[in-house]
């Protein structure tokens, strides 16, 4: 019995998941993902892991953003090399996309883990798109460097570990890792608060007059030569 079968025999699977089971399990998994991210940000372990990442703290998000496309390419190469090794015709370069299309790898009699690694590559590209958007907004909003680095590091390791349970077909563990990486990515982008919070208007800078420049007299207003009139009625003596 494989690892996936053991998990399914214990009910720890979302395979063939009905409506009631899905809506009973999913909120618990979301809460667990939220608690994991909150614990990570507050723990001393996160600071140690951030310190072990390449570069200093401020450059950790840049490293993660640069590495994620490379990680997708590595996963694609793993699937390609596996097909070249076990497929009857090897890797069919003339129809590479069709050979690796969803469902085609297993349908051709190849091991299922190859298709799942290929699917993990697709998922990583999708997560990378959301990560870049979130990291950009976090940079523009000047999210604090320690928090930004911790969230980026957690997202990084979730994406590194994610293909392992995917390849082993342990679907619930795979989904839990994906859910944990998702709030780590989105928390680095306080997008909703940033867009809904009204901006504070600051008065513009006051212009100071240069005291060294002479003050030129402005145009004088024309004066009325007629004397002012007394609005009160004149005194009449009889």
GROMACS .gro file of C-alpha atoms in nm, residues 65-80 100 117-129 159-160 163:
model
   33
   65UNK     CA    1   1.076   3.645  -0.723
   66UNK     CA    2   1.378   3.562  -0.941
   67UNK     CA    3   1.389   3.194  -0.840
   68UNK     CA    4   1.023   3.100  -0.891
   69UNK     CA    5   1.031   3.099  -1.275
   70UNK     CA    6   1.351   2.895  -1.258
   71UNK     CA    7   1.182   2.646  -1.026
   72UNK     CA    8   0.898   2.604  -1.276
   73UNK     CA    9   1.151   2.531  -1.550
   74UNK     CA   10   1.328   2.275  -1.329
   75UNK     CA   11   0.998   2.092  -1.269
   76UNK     CA   12   0.931   2.092  -1.643
   77UNK     CA   13   1.275   1.942  -1.708
   78UNK     CA   14   1.212   1.668  -1.449
   79UNK     CA   15   0.890   1.568  -1.626
   80UNK     CA   16   1.059   1.585  -1.966
  100UNK     CA   17   0.241   1.655  -2.190
  117UNK     CA   18   0.506   1.684  -1.155
  118UNK     CA   19   0.405   1.847  -1.483
  119UNK     CA   20   0.088   1.974  -1.314
  120UNK     CA   21   0.297   2.107  -1.024
  121UNK     CA   22   0.492   2.306  -1.282
  122UNK     CA   23   0.170   2.462  -1.414
  123UNK     CA   24   0.060   2.543  -1.061
  124UNK     CA   25   0.393   2.706  -0.984
  125UNK     CA   26   0.362   2.938  -1.284
  126UNK     CA   27   0.016   3.038  -1.165
  127UNK     CA   28   0.142   3.109  -0.813
  128UNK     CA   29   0.434   3.307  -0.952
  129UNK     CA   30   0.197   3.542  -1.134
  159UNK     CA   31   0.657   2.621  -0.332
  160UNK     CA   32   0.974   2.410  -0.297
  163UNK     CA   33   0.571   1.914  -0.574
   0.00000   0.00000   0.00000
